[in-house]
Amino acid sequence: MISALRGMKDILFDDSKKYLYFMENCSRIAKNYGFEFISTPILEETALFKRSVGESSDIVGKEMYQFIDKGKNDVCLRPEGTAGIVRSFIQNKMDKTGGIKRFFYYGPMFRYEKPQKGRFRQFHQFGVESFGINDIKEDATVILMLNEILSFFSIKTVLKLNSLGCPTCMPSYRTKLVKFLDNLDGLCEDCKRRKSLNPIRVLDCKNECCQNLLSKAPLLLNELCDECKSDFEDLKSILDKFDINYEIDVKLVRGLDYYSKTAFEFVSDDIGAQNSVAGGGRYDRLVEFLGGKSTFAVGFAIGVERILELIDVGNDKREGIYIGTLEKDGQDLAFQIATTLRKQNKVNVEFEVKGLKNILKNADKINAKYCICIGENELKNGILWVKNLDTKENLNIDIKSLGEFQW
Ligand code: HAM
């Protein structure tokens, strides 16, 4: 038997209902905020992710599904959505036309991580990216949207917030941090690598020993320039005004290199060690870094598998109609009725001839509200026997007036 690859799984049964319900409602909310749907290829040039997500990140360092294709191109299954959307933004000259562009997207992402609860090698994200706005109100907008999504699904989370500074304040902080790190003995191998590539990534190392060594590290929040400081204060006051609870997390640096200023994560206590449900932030330098015209940008992505653990779609409500056939001669009529009723209703039909008991059992199994059985009487009189599986009531409905019945 061939099984799915390790860390990859099918979305089916209850999860498939939850997945659709989640995507439909996220899309609806994103559209209400003025975001449009975008879909970019799953496979991109490896260089795109190396340059955007960054060489210091675990994603580029260890987790890329990278290979040489038949045309000898160095390609990679996307580990996240932002880089591809920025590539598309530049390629389609949206950086040149200026103005505001807001996109939402969903689909599979790939990271060769060690699989565990809530951590997969193929997982799904729903994300948004907003381009062209240099105003902290846009950061607040995407956080409010994310909060609205999580509230809609009654998901309890804590919002962690930090500012990662900008090209004005970051370089002097970086020098200070490197000086501090140079005097430390005993950092883990990952941190030693990060120290030379992107020293602030050392701050969020999960290794307890490193965290102890870092307890007196200089903090970026104390070193922000006036603009970053005032933006961060404004963001907090908007969140306060809209009753969004948050915790300042001075060591939140996010696992991707492209962020500046706002960085945030929503975490949940209910899903185990992999507790980050969604994350995002501002990335004002990425468009220019990938060869486009400098463009302000901010966004987030939600980890769908982690959300599916937390939502309930209420499976017990019966809906739709199940049609079964008691006679071979009834198959054409079953087909015809199903086609008519599908214009307004959810209809399941089975053509194989079965006994009444089996037909009712199958209707019950798929949680149908009504069961119609096509037998000799129905064919002869044009009157359908219909059972309401909620109330157990038996009804007789003339085929000619099927459309008028309130199913
Ligand atoms: P990220 O924090 O790497 O950000 O991923 C966002 C979310 O994807 C995480 O919070 C988590 O829920 C989920 N996730 C990540 N890795 C896995 C995995 N291996 N298995 C299951 N779920 C996972 C980004 O990807 C950025 N592109 C977000 C962003 C958009 N920033 C700005 N715009």
CSV table of C-alpha atoms in Angstrom, one decimal, residues 80 98 210 276 299 353 395:
chain,number,residue,atom,x,y,z
A,80,GLU,CA,5.1,30.5,2.8
A,98,GLY,CA,1.4,52.9,-7.2
A,210,CYS,CA,20.5,30.2,25.4
A,276,SER,CA,1.3,29.9,17.1
A,299,GLY,CA,0.3,41.1,6.2
A,353,VAL,CA,-31.9,-0.6,-6.4
A,395,LEU,CA,-45.5,13.1,3.5
